[in-house]
Amino acid sequence: MEKKPHFVRREFLPREVPSVSLALLLAAVLLLNALLYLYLNKFYISLGRVETDHSLCPFGYFKFGAVKNCSPWLSCEAINTEVRKLKCVGEGAVKKVFLSEWKEKKVVLSQLTNSELKEDFLHGLKMLKALQSKHVVRLLGYCEQQFTILTEYHPLGSLRGLNETLHIPKYKGMNTWHRRLMLAIDYVSVIRYLHSSPLGTLVMCDSNDLDKVLSQYLLTSDFHVLVNDLDALPLVNRSAGRLVKCGHRELRGEFVAPEQRWPYGEDVPFEDDLMPPYDEKTDIWKIPDVSNFFLGHVEGSDIVRLHLFDIHAACKKKDPAERPSAQEVLDTYRKVLTLLIREAAMPGTREML
């Protein structure tokens, strides 16, 4: 009798190998997802994304550096006797800024320069006191009688110098798309905080051009964004029918929102009394331009811009009511960051499956 060839084993082996490979691949994907979750969790925490800031003190107190205990805000007497000016590092329309020293620590002393603008100065102090948080520069003391404010010093200065800072050898490792996107997230987080602050909905009015916006924020040594200048921060109260106007002069240019521009054409001279007020959605209009600066032109930044295209298009809606809230923009930014980090951590996984 002729023996039949044994095809059974040969027939099933090719089917078993892909099954084993697929199982191993799925296990690897699950492992990578777990590792990615842990990485993102650590990533957010290391970059200060947790909402609670354990370095904050009760109202009227501060601490910074390695100091564990909170100290009361410095009084007029303490500022006059314990703070030593070193040099002038800036001057604006409202105040002059001095790099100073207090107990061998660098601090910033701001003093009113134009008495006609003392209300702006005092408003800025009021905002600074009320809005102390991880989003706002730390207040160390003040003296209303002498129109003086003492704040924490950040050696990297304002965001205007971001690109120059990222070209310094020490910080070149920070010049990546994800670090730049994190700075943009920090910026939008500040806007979100101001729009839902303990005082109500506040509008960042010192923002008529990109350079002016960047000058209002500080870059910390661990690469976070803090708002520093709160002199022009009016309150929107829709329930009371209260909207705002950023100053009493005509605003021009594409950077400011359409509702901030004179609506009656060139033939009608500008009059402040005829200028319609507006709300916080002016801040939303400006987000894409500020974020574009943050993203720069490093490898991967164009991919980030592509993922942010839809939300940025929504920010540029002519009708303010159609623009997203700062919270919606922030949520989208965070989703894009997570998505892109996941894709960078697991390239080609989708194609393998």
mmCIF file of C-alpha atoms in Angstrom, residues 75-324:
data_model
loop_
_atom_site.group_PDB
_atom_site.id
_atom_site.type_symbol
_atom_site.label_atom_id
_atom_site.label_comp_id
_atom_site.label_asym_id
_atom_site.label_seq_id
_atom_site.Cartn_x
_atom_site.Cartn_y
_atom_site.Cartn_z
ATOM 1 C CA SER A 75 6.698 96.086 53.756
ATOM 2 C CA CYS A 76 7.763 99.614 52.834
ATOM 3 C CA GLU A 77 10.286 99.621 55.676
ATOM 4 C CA ALA A 78 11.776 96.263 54.695
ATOM 5 C CA ILE A 79 12.057 97.272 51.032
ATOM 6 C CA ASN A 80 13.735 100.553 51.939
ATOM 7 C CA THR A 81 16.238 99.007 54.348
ATOM 8 C CA GLU A 82 16.864 95.492 52.998
ATOM 9 C CA VAL A 83 16.644 95.829 49.207
ATOM 10 C CA ARG A 84 19.605 97.216 47.267
ATOM 11 C CA LYS A 85 19.310 98.380 43.666
ATOM 12 C CA LEU A 86 21.972 97.044 41.316
ATOM 13 C CA LYS A 87 21.080 98.394 37.876
ATOM 14 C CA CYS A 88 18.173 99.490 35.693
ATOM 15 C CA VAL A 89 17.150 96.684 33.346
ATOM 16 C CA GLY A 90 14.090 98.170 31.673
ATOM 17 C CA GLU A 91 11.668 101.058 31.465
ATOM 18 C CA GLY A 92 8.141 101.295 30.076
ATOM 19 C CA ALA A 93 5.374 103.867 29.976
ATOM 20 C CA VAL A 94 4.314 103.098 33.542
ATOM 21 C CA LYS A 95 7.363 101.956 35.491
ATOM 22 C CA LYS A 96 11.124 101.560 35.624
ATOM 23 C CA VAL A 97 12.558 98.145 36.493
ATOM 24 C CA PHE A 98 15.717 97.552 38.539
ATOM 25 C CA LEU A 99 17.671 94.367 39.087
ATOM 26 C CA SER A 100 18.120 94.403 42.856
ATOM 27 C CA GLU A 101 19.350 92.294 45.755
ATOM 28 C CA TRP A 102 17.615 91.111 48.910
ATOM 29 C CA LYS A 103 19.431 88.853 51.387
ATOM 30 C CA GLU A 104 21.963 87.882 48.708
ATOM 31 C CA LYS A 105 19.172 86.901 46.304
ATOM 32 C CA LYS A 106 18.468 88.636 43.005
ATOM 33 C CA VAL A 107 15.034 90.298 42.903
ATOM 34 C CA VAL A 108 13.244 92.825 40.703
ATOM 35 C CA LEU A 109 12.192 96.248 41.961
ATOM 36 C CA SER A 110 9.615 98.159 39.889
ATOM 37 C CA GLN A 111 8.911 101.837 40.492
ATOM 38 C CA LEU A 112 6.342 104.195 38.993
ATOM 39 C CA THR A 113 7.880 106.702 36.579
ATOM 40 C CA ASN A 114 4.826 108.652 35.402
ATOM 41 C CA SER A 115 2.536 110.005 38.128
ATOM 42 C CA GLU A 116 -0.265 110.389 35.589
ATOM 43 C CA LEU A 117 -0.344 106.610 35.277
ATOM 44 C CA LYS A 118 -0.429 105.782 38.977
ATOM 45 C CA GLU A 119 -3.900 104.235 38.623
ATOM 46 C CA ASP A 120 -2.495 101.781 36.066
ATOM 47 C CA PHE A 121 0.378 100.991 38.424
ATOM 48 C CA LEU A 122 -1.935 100.378 41.380
ATOM 49 C CA HIS A 123 -4.256 98.279 39.221
ATOM 50 C CA GLY A 124 -1.279 96.126 38.242
ATOM 51 C CA LEU A 125 -0.374 95.704 41.911
ATOM 52 C CA LYS A 126 -3.963 94.785 42.772
ATOM 53 C CA MET A 127 -3.997 92.136 40.032
ATOM 54 C CA LEU A 128 -0.596 90.819 41.076
ATOM 55 C CA LYS A 129 -1.758 90.342 44.663
ATOM 56 C CA ALA A 130 -5.074 88.740 43.766
ATOM 57 C CA LEU A 131 -3.826 86.426 41.009
ATOM 58 C CA GLN A 132 -0.815 84.801 42.662
ATOM 59 C CA SER A 133 -0.559 81.312 41.145
ATOM 60 C CA LYS A 134 1.788 79.138 39.108
ATOM 61 C CA HIS A 135 0.884 81.287 36.081
ATOM 62 C CA VAL A 136 1.912 84.657 37.580
ATOM 63 C CA VAL A 137 5.291 86.050 38.609
ATOM 64 C CA ARG A 138 5.817 85.758 42.366
ATOM 65 C CA LEU A 139 5.151 88.861 44.437
ATOM 66 C CA LEU A 140 7.688 89.431 47.236
ATOM 67 C CA GLY A 141 6.531 92.777 48.601
ATOM 68 C CA TYR A 142 5.220 96.236 47.770
ATOM 69 C CA CYS A 143 4.903 99.787 49.038
ATOM 70 C CA GLU A 144 1.830 101.634 47.803
ATOM 71 C CA GLN A 145 2.922 104.965 49.301
ATOM 72 C CA GLN A 146 6.120 104.900 47.235
ATOM 73 C CA PHE A 147 4.593 103.087 44.238
ATOM 74 C CA THR A 148 7.073 100.213 44.488
ATOM 75 C CA ILE A 149 6.666 96.515 43.745
ATOM 76 C CA LEU A 150 9.148 93.718 44.483
ATOM 77 C CA THR A 151 8.973 90.474 42.474
ATOM 78 C CA GLU A 152 11.022 87.365 41.819
ATOM 79 C CA TYR A 153 13.901 87.626 39.343
ATOM 80 C CA HIS A 154 14.069 85.404 36.261
ATOM 81 C CA PRO A 155 17.460 85.714 34.516
ATOM 82 C CA LEU A 156 16.198 84.571 31.081
ATOM 83 C CA GLY A 157 14.022 87.668 30.901
ATOM 84 C CA SER A 158 10.963 88.174 28.734
ATOM 85 C CA LEU A 159 9.797 85.926 25.922
ATOM 86 C CA ARG A 160 11.141 88.403 23.385
ATOM 87 C CA GLY A 161 14.547 86.779 23.859
ATOM 88 C CA LEU A 162 13.332 83.174 23.492
ATOM 89 C CA ASN A 163 15.038 82.408 20.167
ATOM 90 C CA GLU A 164 18.314 83.963 21.305
ATOM 91 C CA THR A 165 18.168 81.926 24.522
ATOM 92 C CA LEU A 166 17.588 78.687 22.591
ATOM 93 C CA HIS A 167 20.752 79.321 20.565
ATOM 94 C CA ILE A 168 22.903 79.494 23.703
ATOM 95 C CA PRO A 169 24.866 76.190 23.932
ATOM 96 C CA LYS A 170 23.478 75.505 27.415
ATOM 97 C CA TYR A 171 19.900 75.559 26.127
ATOM 98 C CA LYS A 172 20.238 74.118 22.615
ATOM 99 C CA GLY A 173 18.864 70.811 23.880
ATOM 100 C CA MET A 174 15.625 72.635 24.646
ATOM 101 C CA ASN A 175 15.210 73.772 21.043
ATOM 102 C CA THR A 176 12.825 70.985 20.027
ATOM 103 C CA TRP A 177 9.260 70.966 18.734
ATOM 104 C CA HIS A 178 7.852 69.378 21.898
ATOM 105 C CA ARG A 179 9.564 71.845 24.246
ATOM 106 C CA ARG A 180 8.388 74.743 22.097
ATOM 107 C CA LEU A 181 4.867 73.324 22.047
ATOM 108 C CA MET A 182 4.993 73.080 25.844
ATOM 109 C CA LEU A 183 5.789 76.800 25.990
ATOM 110 C CA ALA A 184 2.767 77.478 23.783
ATOM 111 C CA ILE A 185 0.692 75.327 26.139
ATOM 112 C CA ASP A 186 1.988 77.378 29.065
ATOM 113 C CA TYR A 187 0.973 80.578 27.280
ATOM 114 C CA VAL A 188 -2.552 79.327 26.536
ATOM 115 C CA SER A 189 -2.762 78.111 30.159
ATOM 116 C CA VAL A 190 -2.135 81.676 31.314
ATOM 117 C CA ILE A 191 -4.881 82.978 29.011
ATOM 118 C CA ARG A 192 -7.246 80.268 30.294
ATOM 119 C CA TYR A 193 -6.389 81.244 33.886
ATOM 120 C CA LEU A 194 -7.083 84.935 33.222
ATOM 121 C CA HIS A 195 -10.392 84.139 31.533
ATOM 122 C CA SER A 196 -11.514 82.100 34.550
ATOM 123 C CA SER A 197 -9.626 83.895 37.316
ATOM 124 C CA PRO A 198 -10.799 84.312 40.921
ATOM 125 C CA LEU A 199 -11.729 87.884 39.983
ATOM 126 C CA GLY A 200 -13.748 86.932 36.908
ATOM 127 C CA THR A 201 -13.025 87.076 33.187
ATOM 128 C CA LEU A 202 -9.956 89.267 32.596
ATOM 129 C CA VAL A 203 -8.701 90.457 29.200
ATOM 130 C CA MET A 204 -4.986 90.861 28.425
ATOM 131 C CA CYS A 205 -5.086 94.339 26.921
ATOM 132 C CA ASP A 206 -1.344 95.037 26.581
ATOM 133 C CA SER A 207 -1.276 92.927 23.421
ATOM 134 C CA ASN A 208 -1.570 95.151 20.364
ATOM 135 C CA ASP A 209 1.363 93.521 18.558
ATOM 136 C CA LEU A 210 3.486 90.406 18.941
ATOM 137 C CA ASP A 211 6.455 92.196 20.488
ATOM 138 C CA LYS A 212 4.198 93.800 23.097
ATOM 139 C CA VAL A 213 2.638 90.437 23.971
ATOM 140 C CA LEU A 214 6.027 88.766 24.395
ATOM 141 C CA SER A 215 7.230 91.576 26.655
ATOM 142 C CA GLN A 216 4.411 90.833 29.121
ATOM 143 C CA TYR A 217 5.653 87.306 29.851
ATOM 144 C CA LEU A 218 8.778 85.852 31.465
ATOM 145 C CA LEU A 219 10.710 82.709 30.614
ATOM 146 C CA THR A 220 11.755 80.847 33.752
ATOM 147 C CA SER A 221 15.039 78.959 34.100
ATOM 148 C CA ASP A 222 13.175 75.633 33.925
ATOM 149 C CA PHE A 223 11.421 76.778 30.746
ATOM 150 C CA HIS A 224 7.957 77.802 31.828
ATOM 151 C CA VAL A 225 5.966 80.902 30.956
ATOM 152 C CA LEU A 226 4.777 83.391 33.587
ATOM 153 C CA VAL A 227 2.724 86.519 33.041
ATOM 154 C CA ASN A 228 4.610 89.455 34.477
ATOM 155 C CA ASP A 229 2.788 92.682 33.585
ATOM 156 C CA LEU A 230 -0.812 93.002 34.737
ATOM 157 C CA ASP A 231 -1.271 96.768 34.457
ATOM 158 C CA ALA A 232 -3.888 96.516 31.668
ATOM 159 C CA LEU A 233 -6.266 93.754 32.708
ATOM 160 C CA PRO A 234 -9.911 94.914 32.532
ATOM 161 C CA LEU A 235 -12.829 92.768 33.651
ATOM 162 C CA VAL A 236 -15.605 91.387 31.443
ATOM 163 C CA ASN A 237 -18.952 90.864 33.180
ATOM 164 C CA ARG A 238 -21.517 89.647 30.685
ATOM 165 C CA SER A 239 -24.319 89.289 33.221
ATOM 166 C CA ALA A 240 -23.931 92.975 34.063
ATOM 167 C CA GLY A 241 -23.496 93.922 30.400
ATOM 168 C CA ARG A 242 -19.922 95.002 31.018
ATOM 169 C CA LEU A 243 -17.471 94.664 28.136
ATOM 170 C CA VAL A 244 -14.046 96.256 27.679
ATOM 171 C CA LYS A 245 -11.972 98.485 25.425
ATOM 172 C CA CYS A 246 -8.185 98.218 25.386
ATOM 173 C CA GLY A 247 -7.222 101.865 25.726
ATOM 174 C CA HIS A 248 -8.697 104.988 24.211
ATOM 175 C CA ARG A 249 -6.753 105.107 20.962
ATOM 176 C CA GLU A 250 -7.471 103.554 17.582
ATOM 177 C CA LEU A 251 -5.957 100.107 17.124
ATOM 178 C CA ARG A 252 -4.757 99.000 13.700
ATOM 179 C CA GLY A 253 -3.204 95.955 12.065
ATOM 180 C CA GLU A 254 -4.025 92.297 11.551
ATOM 181 C CA PHE A 255 -2.624 91.248 14.920
ATOM 182 C CA VAL A 256 -5.472 92.820 16.898
ATOM 183 C CA ALA A 257 -8.893 91.215 16.583
ATOM 184 C CA PRO A 258 -11.376 92.617 14.023
ATOM 185 C CA GLU A 259 -13.699 93.870 16.769
ATOM 186 C CA GLN A 260 -10.823 95.951 18.171
ATOM 187 C CA ARG A 261 -10.494 97.930 14.941
ATOM 188 C CA TRP A 262 -12.478 101.041 14.066
ATOM 189 C CA PRO A 263 -15.618 99.708 12.331
ATOM 190 C CA TYR A 264 -16.785 102.853 10.518
ATOM 191 C CA GLY A 265 -14.176 103.190 7.796
ATOM 192 C CA GLU A 266 -11.481 105.718 6.947
ATOM 193 C CA ASP A 267 -14.001 108.472 6.153
ATOM 194 C CA VAL A 268 -15.205 108.633 9.760
ATOM 195 C CA PRO A 269 -12.624 109.999 12.241
ATOM 196 C CA PHE A 270 -11.962 107.786 15.240
ATOM 197 C CA GLU A 271 -13.862 108.681 18.404
ATOM 198 C CA ASP A 272 -13.427 106.630 21.537
ATOM 199 C CA ASP A 273 -17.036 107.179 22.600
ATOM 200 C CA LEU A 274 -18.262 105.611 19.345
ATOM 201 C CA MET A 275 -15.931 102.627 19.490
ATOM 202 C CA PRO A 276 -17.912 99.463 20.438
ATOM 203 C CA PRO A 277 -16.588 97.449 23.394
ATOM 204 C CA TYR A 278 -15.662 93.755 23.172
ATOM 205 C CA ASP A 279 -14.897 90.706 25.292
ATOM 206 C CA GLU A 280 -12.101 88.217 26.071
ATOM 207 C CA LYS A 281 -12.300 86.573 22.638
ATOM 208 C CA THR A 282 -9.782 89.186 21.467
ATOM 209 C CA ASP A 283 -7.177 87.122 23.327
ATOM 210 C CA ILE A 284 -8.242 83.996 21.406
ATOM 211 C CA TRP A 285 -7.733 85.744 18.042
ATOM 212 C CA LYS A 286 -4.070 86.344 18.907
ATOM 213 C CA ILE A 287 -3.217 82.799 20.055
ATOM 214 C CA PRO A 288 -2.229 81.431 16.597
ATOM 215 C CA ASP A 289 0.237 84.269 15.981
ATOM 216 C CA VAL A 290 1.844 83.917 19.403
ATOM 217 C CA SER A 291 2.000 80.115 19.075
ATOM 218 C CA ASN A 292 3.584 80.444 15.639
ATOM 219 C CA PHE A 293 6.385 82.396 17.292
ATOM 220 C CA PHE A 294 6.777 79.724 19.968
ATOM 221 C CA LEU A 295 6.970 76.876 17.449
ATOM 222 C CA GLY A 296 9.724 78.531 15.442
ATOM 223 C CA HIS A 297 11.311 76.617 12.588
ATOM 224 C CA VAL A 298 12.817 73.541 14.208
ATOM 225 C CA GLU A 299 12.420 69.995 12.929
ATOM 226 C CA GLY A 300 8.845 68.837 13.529
ATOM 227 C CA SER A 301 7.339 72.285 14.054
ATOM 228 C CA ASP A 302 5.516 72.213 10.708
ATOM 229 C CA ILE A 303 3.903 68.899 11.684
ATOM 230 C CA VAL A 304 2.692 70.552 14.902
ATOM 231 C CA ARG A 305 1.277 73.469 12.899
ATOM 232 C CA LEU A 306 -0.554 71.017 10.663
ATOM 233 C CA HIS A 307 -2.211 69.359 13.663
ATOM 234 C CA LEU A 308 -3.157 72.770 15.096
ATOM 235 C CA PHE A 309 -4.526 74.087 11.785
ATOM 236 C CA ASP A 310 -8.223 73.547 12.571
ATOM 237 C CA ILE A 311 -8.170 75.031 16.072
ATOM 238 C CA HIS A 312 -6.153 78.005 14.838
ATOM 239 C CA ALA A 313 -8.604 78.551 11.985
ATOM 240 C CA ALA A 314 -11.383 78.584 14.581
ATOM 241 C CA CYS A 315 -9.445 81.155 16.644
ATOM 242 C CA LYS A 316 -9.406 83.426 13.579
ATOM 243 C CA LYS A 317 -13.177 83.437 13.077
ATOM 244 C CA LYS A 318 -14.335 86.993 12.412
ATOM 245 C CA ASP A 319 -17.304 86.583 14.710
ATOM 246 C CA PRO A 320 -15.943 86.429 18.290
ATOM 247 C CA ALA A 321 -18.823 84.196 19.391
ATOM 248 C CA GLU A 322 -17.655 81.509 16.938
ATOM 249 C CA ARG A 323 -14.141 81.354 18.365
ATOM 250 C CA PRO A 324 -13.303 78.599 20.874
#
